[in-house]
Amino acid sequence: MKSHLPSIWIKTIGISLLLLWAGSGQYLSALSVQYAEGFSIEERRGYTLLHIHLPVSGREVSSTYVVVPRDSEKSISEKQIRETLSLDSTGPKVQFIKTPVKKLIPLSTTFLPPLELLDVEHVVSGIDKLDLIYSEKLRTTVVEQNIPQVGNGPSLDVEKVVHLKPVVVMANYTQGEWNVIPKLKKASIPVILNGDYLESDPLGRAEWIKFIGLLCGRAAEAEKQFNDIAEDYTYLKEKVASALSRDAVPPKVVMNRPMNGRWVVPGGKGYMAQFIKDAGGEYLWAQDSHSRSLVLDVEEVFLKALRADFWLHQYGRTSLEDLAGEDQRLGKLKAFQEGNVVNNDARMNEAGSNDFYESGPYRPDVILADLISLFHPSLLPAHSLYYYRYLQ
Amino acid sequence: MRRAVVVRFALLLLVTLFLFALDVFKGSVAIPLDRIFEILTVPLEGLQKSGELATAYSGERDIILLFRLPRAVTSLLAGMGLALSGLFMQTLFRNPLAGPSVLGINAGANLGVALVILIWGGAAGGFVAALPFGMKALVTAASVLGAGGVLVVILLVSRFIGSVTLLLLVGLMFGYLANSLVTLLIHFSAASRVQSYLQWTFGTFGATTWDDIHIMLPVVLAAVVLGMFLIKSLNALLLGEEYARSMGVAVMRIRMTVITAGALLAGVVTAFCGPVTFVGVAVPHIARGVFRTADHRIVVPATLLLGGAIALIADIVSHLPGQGGILPLNSVTALLGVPVVVWVLMRNRAGRSYI
């Protein structure tokens, strides 16, 4: 073991020097990625390299896109870039995307909020399904401008997509689009994977606004908006940490509800676990080491959940009566008896689209504020719940 | 009755009781045996416990009384119900392949449930919850009607088609029809409802509460009693409808009774446990194999006991600790059951003649 130490030191020093050089030199990056793990950005003179690397069903799917601004004074031809890149070893997988992208088809509603936040929703030339959209503004736009619905997953209408001639189709791989991606590629329509939902850090998920910003020519604005949100989030998180004395007992939190004898709970290293921790709560599975959800036997969770102070996310249930009507055993939970059953569906429309899953990922500061005001109301006395509501 | 038969029944009964106890004693949460005995025998008022101990105890008490017992009772009832329904189908159609999942009866029940969950679920939650038995009674009714609907259609068709094989094909076609309607429904439904429907299709004995058993138990018991009364007619049907008629059996009436009982059983079990496959087709074969007879006086009780026992085993295996959660019931029933059925059929090469 000892003999390896010097080489590690040399590597560390080497990398530090490299970073220093990169930081001071021509590759100074305006867009930096701090929290997200699924994408990285490399700015070069006249173009930008966008790397996507996502863990999709157990293997890593990675791809690189060359993002070339349409009218840059440092304009550089595609041929020149190819020549430079061949030295940089990037393989034939590289695709070129001219920005700002003028026509985009987002195959998931979660890609819409950043477009709206950056004021570029006019690039949307097709959507998956109107019913899935929460944002009133976007719904009106879709109806007024007659933006076509192309479906998603196995029912994606490939012909319609090809006919719309989008510059980019944005997909998230969960709906089974892998079947159609090769077909679209043949029609030379690049499919960019957006992995925001795979991030386990709330700020990492929100940081994907930079990815959208880069593609839509709004990189600086995206950077600014994200920094504001990150600053808010960090401020709130630190406020909780300093306000709670070391021996204070944080409220215990359980999530979801049983379905067919199983109780699926988020893993201890996942997105919701991080939120609960940052909001000064004690998630009952905080010790677990998975970022994916855990499928547990109902009795196992029930025993733990009996003494939880808060109970979050009753997906699909709208009242306490509704909840106990489904399974009267749930009425035994302390959180139920004390009225601390909280749902993330304060903003859900008739069609069942929930804004928590639409704009929520891009406003982690608001979700955190909601959770803090639930767990420690005295810390944010002026805050009124935005995404959350108590079940009555 | 021969002594061998009595011994086998006694053994089967013991095994079933043992499995029932095992299902209650073993689970994801480890609870010591003496504690379980205490929970089962001492009423809550008689306990002298306080503070932390009382809290921990009441949690374990809830697990045994509100989770494990209903689950074990459900397994037993579902296994008995599905197996008996399968036996009815096999005798009625005089076909060893018949069973709720083969004849499209499960698919009919499936369609009924899908209609309720996907169209009404959630949106009209308030309306359904206001019904006397709530959503679940509605789901049950839809499931039974769906199962019965397919059965009635198959029987109507059977008046025009003489061949039993053709009839099975027709059943299969109705199954496809029902399933494609379900797929269409899923396509047009909101994601949250699709999720709760898909969960249901995995099949489980662990989703029921005592309230559900209050619906399930009388239905299964009624069908079992009906089955007992039908034994003589079923034996006659085994020898062909002409023969049964000559024996003075009112064939049409018996047919309708058997169908009603079969649909009730398959429908009610499917509503509460999801489409549990395999048990219905396999258990009657195991029963005939073990007792080496097709006489319904023996096969009906044997099917009931074996059905309950096999469902209990499947439930126990799907809840074995140390596998991180619970296994899907349908994969467990088939994985465990297929080798047994193949072995029974190989051992009784004359098995075909029973049917």
XYZ file of C-alpha atoms in Angstrom:
747
model
C 0.000 0.000 0.000
C 2.746 2.410 1.018
C 4.407 2.368 -2.365
C 1.239 3.645 -4.031
C 1.106 6.777 -1.944
C 3.670 8.853 -3.829
C 1.956 8.191 -7.155
C -1.346 9.419 -5.711
C 0.401 12.575 -4.554
C 1.936 13.129 -7.950
C -1.464 12.656 -9.581
C -3.132 15.048 -7.166
C -0.513 17.715 -7.721
C -0.665 17.154 -11.461
C -4.447 17.499 -11.531
C -4.313 20.602 -9.350
C -1.785 22.190 -11.679
C -3.945 21.252 -14.636
C -6.977 22.821 -12.982
C -5.020 25.969 -12.179
C -3.905 26.185 -15.763
C -7.396 25.576 -17.054
C -8.782 28.155 -14.648
C -6.331 30.830 -15.691
C -6.134 30.078 -19.370
C -8.290 30.123 -22.434
C -10.689 27.431 -21.212
C -12.116 29.593 -18.462
C -15.697 28.436 -18.158
C -18.643 30.767 -17.767
C -20.943 27.793 -17.267
C -19.818 25.502 -14.524
C -21.668 22.477 -13.225
C -21.396 22.102 -9.461
C -24.122 19.761 -8.235
C -25.456 17.767 -11.188
C -23.754 14.475 -11.961
C -25.469 13.650 -15.244
C -23.968 16.326 -17.462
C -20.903 18.468 -17.795
C -20.010 21.410 -19.944
C -16.658 22.171 -21.571
C -16.395 25.548 -23.177
C -13.967 25.934 -26.053
C -13.198 28.820 -28.318
C -16.252 29.174 -30.576
C -18.105 26.077 -29.406
C -19.074 24.109 -26.321
C -18.893 20.397 -25.576
C -21.899 19.030 -23.728
C -21.310 15.634 -22.132
C -24.217 13.514 -20.893
C -23.505 10.490 -18.765
C -26.519 8.814 -17.218
C -26.902 5.562 -15.331
C -29.783 4.041 -17.299
C -30.964 0.572 -16.266
C -27.683 -0.438 -14.706
C -25.285 0.800 -17.374
C -23.933 4.203 -18.189
C -25.243 5.839 -21.325
C -22.948 8.632 -22.368
C -22.896 10.922 -25.321
C -21.283 14.168 -26.306
C -22.811 17.012 -28.244
C -20.960 19.838 -29.922
C -22.952 22.970 -29.298
C -22.124 25.675 -31.823
C -23.632 29.145 -31.454
C -25.197 30.274 -34.696
C -23.805 33.779 -34.751
C -20.651 33.981 -32.763
C -17.936 36.430 -33.709
C -15.464 33.637 -32.989
C -17.351 31.617 -35.600
C -15.712 28.370 -36.437
C -16.641 25.857 -39.122
C -17.858 22.353 -38.405
C -14.874 20.983 -40.325
C -12.444 22.867 -38.125
C -14.151 21.566 -35.005
C -14.040 18.011 -36.289
C -10.344 18.365 -36.949
C -9.670 19.713 -33.482
C -11.829 17.069 -31.855
C -10.228 14.129 -33.606
C -7.118 15.162 -31.721
C -9.258 15.250 -28.610
C -10.156 11.603 -29.172
C -13.945 12.031 -29.226
C -15.426 9.254 -31.296
C -18.007 9.177 -34.059
C -20.827 9.511 -31.495
C -20.456 13.288 -31.525
C -23.476 15.205 -32.787
C -23.560 18.848 -33.755
C -26.279 21.143 -32.471
C -26.589 24.722 -33.648
C -27.840 27.034 -30.898
C -30.101 28.608 -29.999
C -32.242 25.607 -30.867
C -35.277 26.911 -32.726
C -37.558 23.876 -32.626
C -37.610 21.514 -29.679
C -39.897 18.641 -28.793
C -39.731 17.857 -25.065
C -41.083 14.357 -24.399
C -41.624 14.984 -20.694
C -43.418 17.835 -18.984
C -40.525 18.267 -16.550
C -38.487 19.804 -19.384
C -41.006 22.616 -19.782
C -40.506 24.683 -16.579
C -36.895 25.648 -17.360
C -38.001 26.744 -20.843
C -40.663 28.876 -19.207
C -38.257 30.217 -16.562
C -35.797 31.214 -19.287
C -38.584 32.727 -21.381
C -37.913 30.534 -24.415
C -41.057 28.389 -24.439
C -41.708 29.540 -28.035
C -39.185 26.917 -29.230
C -41.560 24.118 -28.237
C -42.880 22.770 -31.521
C -44.543 19.657 -30.124
C -45.435 18.238 -26.727
C -46.182 14.753 -25.488
C -49.699 15.261 -24.151
C -51.653 18.353 -23.131
C -53.251 16.575 -20.159
C -49.853 16.071 -18.572
C -49.055 19.792 -18.392
C -49.820 21.752 -15.234
C -48.672 25.256 -16.134
C -51.738 27.336 -17.086
C -49.609 29.591 -19.261
C -48.168 26.705 -21.258
C -51.548 25.039 -21.603
C -52.965 28.217 -23.090
C -49.994 28.523 -25.455
C -50.405 24.922 -26.582
C -54.113 25.385 -27.253
C -53.862 28.832 -28.862
C -50.927 28.008 -31.119
C -52.266 24.554 -31.827
C -48.994 22.883 -30.848
C -49.259 19.216 -31.860
C -49.271 16.379 -29.313
C -46.973 13.536 -30.280
C -47.389 11.167 -27.331
C -44.471 9.515 -25.585
C -42.951 6.154 -24.825
C -44.345 3.295 -26.868
C -47.157 5.475 -28.190
C -44.846 8.167 -29.542
C -45.988 9.080 -33.040
C -42.659 8.961 -34.881
C -44.100 10.114 -38.210
C -45.588 13.173 -36.590
C -42.269 13.983 -34.948
C -40.361 13.620 -38.224
C -42.968 15.717 -40.012
C -42.581 18.531 -37.462
C -38.859 18.706 -38.332
C -37.650 19.554 -34.816
C -33.996 20.443 -34.371
C -33.857 18.433 -31.163
C -36.053 15.900 -29.409
C -35.520 15.770 -25.649
C -36.290 12.469 -23.927
C -35.706 10.984 -20.499
C -35.505 7.259 -21.277
C -38.067 6.208 -18.651
C -41.042 5.891 -20.966
C -39.458 3.394 -23.316
C -38.376 5.820 -26.011
C -35.270 3.718 -26.660
C -37.277 1.955 -29.353
C -37.762 5.104 -31.337
C -34.470 6.881 -30.724
C -32.651 4.945 -33.497
C -35.518 5.669 -35.893
C -35.316 9.393 -35.186
C -31.551 9.294 -35.561
C -32.004 7.799 -39.027
C -34.184 10.780 -39.861
C -31.247 12.873 -38.578
C -33.198 14.248 -35.642
C -30.915 14.208 -32.619
C -32.456 12.863 -29.419
C -30.885 14.414 -26.350
C -31.304 12.591 -23.076
C -32.277 14.782 -20.169
C -31.447 13.045 -16.910
C -32.705 15.625 -14.410
C -34.867 13.001 -12.678
C -31.815 10.800 -12.009
C -30.074 13.360 -9.813
C -30.280 12.528 -6.146
C -29.355 16.009 -4.973
C -32.154 18.604 -5.106
C -29.779 21.280 -6.379
C -28.309 18.813 -8.878
C -31.751 18.305 -10.333
C -32.407 22.046 -10.551
C -29.033 22.615 -12.179
C -30.294 21.035 -15.393
C -31.666 24.493 -16.189
C -28.120 25.207 -17.355
C -28.386 22.346 -19.820
C -31.566 23.838 -21.268
C -30.031 27.318 -21.122
C -27.022 26.195 -23.141
C -29.204 24.643 -25.852
C -31.523 27.617 -26.072
C -28.845 30.276 -26.097
C -29.692 31.482 -22.589
C -26.662 30.149 -20.744
C -25.909 33.300 -18.769
C -29.521 33.730 -17.677
C -29.694 30.059 -16.635
C -26.512 30.441 -14.612
C -27.918 33.500 -12.873
C -31.281 31.908 -12.088
C -29.683 28.746 -10.785
C -27.257 30.680 -8.597
C -30.149 32.583 -7.034
C -31.989 29.350 -6.278
C -28.867 27.635 -4.948
C -28.156 30.631 -2.742
C -31.703 30.573 -1.340
C -31.501 26.846 -0.766
C -28.165 27.025 1.015
C -29.333 29.955 3.134
C -32.415 28.031 4.285
C -30.442 24.858 4.928
C -27.880 26.707 7.045
C -30.588 28.566 8.903
C -32.099 25.236 9.953
C -28.725 23.773 10.897
C -27.784 26.711 13.107
C -31.218 27.142 14.675
C -31.546 23.558 15.830
C -29.552 22.803 18.909
C -27.483 19.677 18.811
C -29.672 17.681 21.189
C -32.984 18.736 19.649
C -34.956 15.749 18.440
C -35.806 16.208 14.755
C -39.293 15.107 13.719
C -39.389 11.584 12.300
C -40.690 11.364 8.743
C -42.249 8.486 6.826
C -43.283 8.602 3.178
C -45.809 7.120 0.714
C -48.466 4.556 1.551
C -48.883 0.817 1.140
C -50.258 -0.599 -2.062
C -51.079 -4.269 -2.463
C -49.073 -5.406 0.519
C -45.983 -3.438 -0.443
C -44.820 -0.109 0.824
C -42.436 1.641 -1.508
C -40.261 4.228 0.234
C -37.524 6.447 -1.227
C -33.972 5.283 -0.557
C -31.845 6.959 2.113
C -29.486 8.541 -0.405
C -32.192 9.795 -2.736
C -33.745 13.112 -3.641
C -36.492 13.217 -0.984
C -34.184 11.925 1.764
C -31.848 14.848 1.068
C -34.721 17.344 1.234
C -35.933 15.966 4.570
C -32.432 16.050 6.012
C -31.816 19.632 4.834
C -35.172 20.695 6.277
C -34.183 19.392 9.714
C -36.273 16.219 9.691
C -35.213 12.663 10.396
C -36.195 10.419 7.513
C -36.857 6.915 8.861
C -34.639 5.364 6.164
C -31.873 7.968 6.362
C -29.375 5.191 7.156
C -30.180 3.315 3.962
C -27.539 3.544 1.230
C -29.672 3.459 -1.935
C -30.694 6.359 -4.102
C -33.432 4.259 -5.725
C -36.714 3.433 -4.003
C -37.045 0.475 -1.647
C -39.906 -1.986 -2.034
C -40.654 -3.179 1.488
C -43.153 -5.467 3.135
C -46.035 -3.490 4.567
C -45.658 -4.796 8.160
C -42.006 -3.787 8.287
C -42.769 -0.182 7.343
C -45.913 -0.058 9.473
C -43.996 -0.881 12.651
C -41.516 1.920 11.974
C -44.147 4.339 10.709
C -46.314 4.023 13.844
C -44.200 6.568 15.686
C -43.375 8.942 12.827
C -44.297 12.584 13.392
C -44.894 13.456 9.752
C -46.245 11.430 6.903
C -45.561 12.781 3.411
C -46.857 12.047 -0.095
C -50.142 10.155 -0.191
C -50.051 9.798 -3.955
C -53.611 9.822 -5.269
C -55.382 10.218 -1.886
C -57.166 13.485 -1.285
C -58.377 13.377 2.321
C -57.801 11.636 5.641
C -61.158 9.937 5.272
C -60.194 8.741 1.814
C -56.929 7.362 3.199
C -58.482 5.506 6.125
C -61.295 4.304 3.893
C -58.756 2.514 1.745
C -57.039 0.825 4.675
C -58.309 1.511 8.182
C -55.045 0.246 9.727
C -53.359 3.435 8.532
C -55.463 5.373 11.034
C -53.258 3.929 13.806
C -50.248 5.946 12.701
C -49.278 8.748 15.079
C -48.949 11.221 12.199
C -52.498 10.354 11.140
C -53.929 10.784 14.620
C -52.146 14.111 15.108
C -53.227 15.374 11.700
C -49.696 15.551 10.317
C -50.407 13.835 7.020
C -49.081 16.055 4.280
C -49.469 15.763 0.532
C -47.451 17.334 -2.258
C -50.557 17.946 -4.345
C -51.539 21.494 -3.360
C -50.969 22.384 -6.985
C -52.646 19.658 -8.995
C -55.196 20.203 -11.745
C -58.348 18.296 -12.699
C -56.493 16.101 -15.176
C -54.145 14.958 -12.388
C -51.023 16.882 -13.409
C -49.072 17.800 -10.306
C -46.903 20.893 -10.318
C -44.664 19.348 -7.649
C -43.314 17.094 -10.382
C -43.365 19.798 -13.069
C -41.959 23.056 -11.700
C -40.933 21.508 -8.354
C -37.627 20.019 -9.549
C -36.539 23.500 -10.638
C -37.619 25.216 -7.412
C -35.912 23.136 -4.689
C -35.735 26.284 -2.582
C -39.536 26.438 -2.450
C -39.886 22.720 -1.640
C -37.300 23.094 1.115
C -39.091 26.130 2.540
C -42.343 24.133 2.561
C -40.714 21.272 4.443
C -39.010 23.574 6.944
C -42.278 25.336 7.689
C -43.843 21.905 8.289
C -41.090 20.538 10.533
C -40.074 23.773 12.284
C -42.842 26.344 11.791
C -41.153 28.870 14.086
C -38.213 29.209 11.674
C -40.316 30.459 8.764
C -43.373 32.071 10.351
C -44.262 34.062 7.227
C -44.074 31.162 4.793
C -47.284 29.672 3.478
C -47.182 26.212 1.949
C -46.791 26.218 -1.846
C -46.554 22.625 -3.080
C -47.693 20.946 0.130
C -50.978 20.830 1.993
C -52.258 19.098 5.103
C -54.780 16.372 4.364
C -58.092 17.191 6.040
C -64.052 -44.521 2.755
C -60.781 -46.359 2.451
C -58.265 -45.941 5.232
C -55.567 -44.602 2.876
C -57.873 -41.788 1.864
C -58.644 -40.890 5.472
C -54.950 -40.860 6.335
C -54.172 -38.639 3.378
C -56.919 -36.185 4.306
C -55.719 -36.087 7.907
C -52.149 -35.403 6.762
C -53.302 -32.725 4.329
C -55.354 -31.025 7.021
C -52.384 -31.047 9.406
C -50.060 -29.644 6.737
C -52.525 -26.880 5.911
C -52.921 -25.930 9.573
C -49.153 -25.969 10.013
C -48.676 -23.737 6.968
C -51.318 -21.348 8.269
C -49.473 -21.075 11.585
C -46.141 -20.637 9.815
C -47.574 -17.825 7.715
C -48.669 -16.022 10.878
C -45.438 -16.674 12.790
C -42.970 -15.714 10.085
C -42.715 -12.331 8.437
C -40.446 -9.433 7.645
C -40.505 -8.285 11.262
C -39.071 -10.829 13.684
C -41.416 -11.361 16.623
C -40.548 -14.006 19.235
C -42.833 -17.049 19.396
C -43.907 -16.593 23.013
C -44.842 -13.007 22.255
C -47.039 -14.164 19.381
C -48.776 -16.708 21.626
C -49.360 -13.992 24.186
C -50.816 -11.685 21.536
C -53.106 -14.407 20.229
C -54.344 -15.617 23.598
C -54.418 -12.660 26.000
C -56.932 -9.862 25.360
C -55.520 -6.333 25.364
C -57.260 -5.305 28.609
C -55.640 -8.118 30.550
C -52.118 -6.891 29.858
C -49.893 -5.361 32.522
C -47.518 -3.290 30.465
C -46.645 0.382 30.396
C -44.482 2.988 28.707
C -42.016 1.984 25.984
C -42.807 -1.683 26.400
C -46.497 -1.052 25.788
C -45.780 0.967 22.634
C -43.495 -1.718 21.203
C -45.965 -4.404 22.187
C -48.946 -2.695 20.610
C -47.015 -2.339 17.339
C -46.285 -6.053 17.266
C -49.843 -6.795 18.256
C -51.074 -4.742 15.288
C -48.731 -6.593 12.962
C -50.016 -10.007 14.030
C -53.700 -9.152 14.301
C -54.079 -6.584 11.541
C -51.495 -7.679 8.982
C -50.469 -11.314 9.288
C -53.767 -12.901 10.289
C -55.796 -11.247 7.518
C -53.038 -12.132 5.063
C -53.020 -15.788 6.089
C -56.825 -15.975 6.028
C -56.846 -14.337 2.598
C -54.244 -16.789 1.277
C -56.299 -19.703 2.528
C -59.583 -18.374 1.116
C -58.067 -17.299 -2.200
C -56.314 -20.621 -2.703
C -59.485 -22.560 -1.897
C -61.614 -20.324 -4.102
C -59.362 -20.372 -7.150
C -58.751 -24.107 -6.946
C -62.462 -24.906 -6.625
C -63.280 -22.545 -9.480
C -60.686 -24.353 -11.604
C -62.158 -27.734 -10.710
C -65.644 -26.535 -11.687
C -64.354 -25.333 -15.064
C -62.473 -28.537 -15.772
C -65.484 -30.694 -15.057
C -67.927 -28.412 -16.841
C -65.857 -28.226 -20.010
C -64.448 -31.716 -19.553
C -61.046 -30.335 -20.390
C -57.859 -30.590 -18.326
C -56.693 -27.197 -19.572
C -59.719 -25.341 -18.300
C -59.289 -22.893 -15.467
C -60.134 -19.295 -14.720
C -57.016 -17.924 -16.396
C -57.316 -20.074 -19.521
C -60.962 -19.531 -20.339
C -60.748 -15.762 -20.321
C -62.622 -15.590 -17.023
C -59.704 -13.901 -15.272
C -59.427 -11.520 -18.199
C -63.125 -10.677 -17.799
C -62.631 -9.999 -14.101
C -59.567 -7.998 -15.031
C -61.578 -5.856 -17.423
C -64.227 -5.214 -14.770
C -61.603 -4.065 -12.280
C -59.776 -1.978 -14.878
C -63.032 -0.215 -15.744
C -63.618 0.715 -12.104
C -60.065 1.680 -11.181
C -59.145 3.460 -14.400
C -62.381 5.266 -15.114
C -63.841 5.989 -11.685
C -60.828 5.607 -9.408
C -59.549 8.856 -7.930
C -61.799 11.182 -9.910
C -64.974 10.008 -8.231
C -63.214 8.951 -5.043
C -65.743 10.839 -2.951
C -68.665 9.145 -4.639
C -67.267 5.645 -4.246
C -66.139 6.145 -0.652
C -69.691 7.204 0.175
C -71.001 3.805 -0.933
C -71.759 1.401 1.931
C -68.832 -0.932 1.271
C -66.711 1.656 -0.491
C -64.593 1.268 -3.516
C -63.707 -2.314 -2.822
C -67.262 -3.597 -3.045
C -67.591 -1.862 -6.380
C -64.348 -3.421 -7.594
C -65.549 -6.809 -6.364
C -68.889 -6.481 -8.104
C -67.208 -5.391 -11.335
C -64.779 -8.281 -11.099
C -67.521 -10.866 -10.495
C -69.655 -9.394 -13.291
C -66.687 -9.401 -15.651
C -65.866 -13.023 -14.844
C -69.523 -14.070 -15.062
C -70.026 -12.155 -18.307
C -67.261 -14.038 -20.069
C -68.503 -17.354 -18.681
C -72.070 -16.739 -19.855
C -70.888 -15.765 -23.333
C -68.763 -18.901 -23.521
C -71.724 -21.017 -22.493
C -74.035 -19.368 -25.025
C -71.468 -20.040 -27.708
C -71.189 -23.613 -26.482
C -74.773 -24.197 -27.641
C -73.621 -23.655 -31.207
C -70.171 -25.165 -31.005
C -70.077 -28.835 -30.095
C -66.322 -29.177 -29.780
C -64.850 -28.455 -26.352
C -61.510 -27.552 -27.911
C -63.191 -24.937 -30.066
C -64.911 -23.631 -26.957
C -61.577 -23.209 -25.224
C -60.359 -21.304 -28.273
C -63.390 -19.040 -28.059
C -62.619 -18.452 -24.373
C -59.062 -17.598 -25.305
C -60.318 -15.113 -27.900
C -62.580 -13.433 -25.343
C -59.591 -13.233 -23.040
C -57.614 -11.434 -25.745
C -60.551 -9.130 -26.387
C -60.850 -8.232 -22.692
C -57.095 -7.719 -22.386
C -56.932 -5.467 -25.419
C -59.763 -3.364 -23.995
C -57.772 -3.094 -20.766
C -54.700 -1.959 -22.721
C -56.798 0.664 -24.475
C -58.157 1.862 -21.126
C -54.613 2.143 -19.775
C -53.606 4.136 -22.833
C -56.236 6.768 -22.156
C -55.899 6.921 -18.368
C -54.005 9.183 -16.007
C -50.660 7.879 -14.799
C -51.645 7.689 -11.126
C -54.593 5.414 -11.870
C -52.563 3.247 -14.218
C -50.059 2.812 -11.426
C -52.620 1.582 -8.929
C -54.072 -0.748 -11.569
C -50.677 -2.209 -12.500
C -49.888 -2.763 -8.818
C -53.053 -4.786 -8.572
C -52.105 -6.997 -11.547
C -48.961 -8.237 -9.744
C -51.172 -10.291 -7.487
C -50.872 -10.437 -3.710
C -52.609 -11.941 -0.695
C -51.299 -9.139 1.503
C -53.518 -6.229 0.500
C -56.658 -7.236 2.365
C -57.927 -5.965 5.692
C -60.574 -7.539 7.922
C -63.175 -5.363 6.178
C -62.332 -7.043 2.877
C -62.489 -10.472 4.446
C -66.014 -9.638 5.558
C -66.906 -9.567 1.862
C -64.627 -12.375 0.745
C -65.414 -14.990 3.385
C -69.193 -15.265 2.866
C -68.796 -15.433 -0.920
C -66.171 -18.180 -0.792
C -68.121 -20.106 1.873
C -71.350 -19.864 -0.121
C -69.615 -21.177 -3.219
C -68.027 -24.008 -1.237
C -71.399 -25.044 0.190
C -72.865 -24.880 -3.307
C -69.973 -27.051 -4.476
C -70.823 -29.681 -1.859
C -74.392 -29.845 -3.106
C -73.164 -30.147 -6.692
C -70.892 -33.147 -6.080
C -73.336 -35.737 -7.388
C -74.207 -33.760 -10.511
C -70.539 -33.009 -11.173
C -69.776 -36.724 -11.084
C -72.553 -37.309 -13.594
C -71.311 -34.511 -15.851
C -67.886 -36.150 -15.847
C -69.389 -39.008 -17.859
C -70.892 -36.695 -20.466
C -74.012 -34.576 -20.699
C -76.067 -37.273 -22.393
C -75.283 -39.671 -19.592
C -76.022 -37.012 -16.973
C -79.361 -36.301 -18.601
C -80.216 -39.993 -18.594
C -79.386 -40.024 -14.881
C -82.043 -37.373 -14.342
C -79.709 -34.412 -13.927
C -81.148 -31.063 -15.042
C -78.070 -30.266 -17.114
C -78.899 -26.676 -18.006
C -79.651 -25.744 -14.414
C -76.532 -27.427 -13.098
C -74.484 -25.686 -15.758
C -75.805 -22.297 -14.720
C -75.214 -23.073 -11.035
C -71.652 -24.250 -11.649
C -70.963 -21.166 -13.747
C -72.354 -18.813 -11.128
C -70.310 -20.441 -8.391
C -67.165 -20.470 -10.538
C -67.551 -16.818 -11.536
C -68.271 -15.753 -7.948
C -65.129 -17.492 -6.725
C -62.816 -16.319 -9.502
C -64.321 -12.836 -9.442
C -64.121 -12.208 -5.714
C -60.602 -13.600 -5.369
C -59.389 -11.654 -8.399
C -60.868 -8.436 -7.038
C -58.966 -8.661 -3.767
C -55.792 -10.467 -4.777
C -55.313 -9.492 -8.408
C -55.216 -11.983 -11.262
C -53.484 -14.882 -9.513
C -52.607 -17.386 -12.205
C -51.801 -21.080 -12.105
C -53.500 -22.147 -8.848
C -56.864 -22.610 -10.575
C -55.576 -24.888 -13.324
C -52.982 -26.814 -11.351
C -54.533 -27.658 -8.004
C -57.338 -29.948 -9.278
C -54.708 -32.021 -11.112
C -52.623 -32.310 -7.965
C -55.735 -33.303 -6.006
C -56.643 -36.036 -8.506
C -53.031 -37.192 -8.588
C -52.625 -37.388 -4.830
C -55.892 -39.252 -4.266
C -55.802 -41.168 -7.575
C -59.430 -40.569 -8.356
C -61.687 -38.173 -10.203
C -64.626 -38.772 -7.834
C -65.802 -35.339 -6.749
C -66.744 -36.634 -3.302
C -62.983 -36.798 -2.693
C -61.643 -34.317 -5.241
C -63.751 -31.349 -4.049
C -62.492 -31.371 -0.425
C -59.002 -32.332 -1.560
C -58.922 -29.430 -4.026
C -60.055 -27.039 -1.302
C -57.370 -28.148 1.154
C -54.589 -28.336 -1.440
C -55.569 -24.963 -2.883
C -55.360 -23.362 0.555
C -52.058 -25.093 1.334
C -50.427 -24.112 -1.952
C -51.554 -20.504 -1.647
C -50.146 -20.403 1.898
C -46.803 -21.801 0.697
C -46.688 -19.203 -2.084
C -47.407 -16.444 0.426
C -44.768 -17.709 2.855
C -42.143 -17.953 0.109
C -42.951 -14.515 -1.263
C -42.432 -13.100 2.241
C -39.246 -14.962 3.116
C -37.003 -12.541 4.975
C -33.638 -11.423 3.661
C -34.576 -10.858 0.037
C -35.279 -7.148 0.329
C -39.025 -6.777 0.096
C -41.489 -9.315 -1.212
C -41.504 -11.389 -4.385
C -44.332 -11.058 -6.908
C -46.907 -13.669 -5.978
C -47.624 -14.808 -9.518
C -44.037 -15.762 -10.213
C -43.861 -17.675 -6.925
C -47.036 -19.708 -7.549
C -45.842 -20.817 -10.990
C -42.219 -21.432 -10.000
C -43.288 -23.662 -7.118
C -46.279 -25.227 -8.775
C -45.180 -26.201 -12.263
C -42.668 -28.871 -11.178
C -45.280 -30.369 -8.827
C -47.903 -30.601 -11.555
C -45.482 -32.093 -14.068
C -44.402 -34.660 -11.479
C -47.996 -35.571 -10.634
C -48.938 -35.917 -14.302
C -45.875 -38.066 -15.066
C -46.559 -40.318 -12.112
C -50.156 -40.865 -13.153
C -49.812 -41.463 -16.828
C -53.418 -42.477 -16.715
C -54.212 -39.019 -15.382
C -55.933 -38.075 -18.599
C -58.618 -40.677 -18.064
C -59.730 -38.939 -14.874
C -61.200 -36.101 -16.841
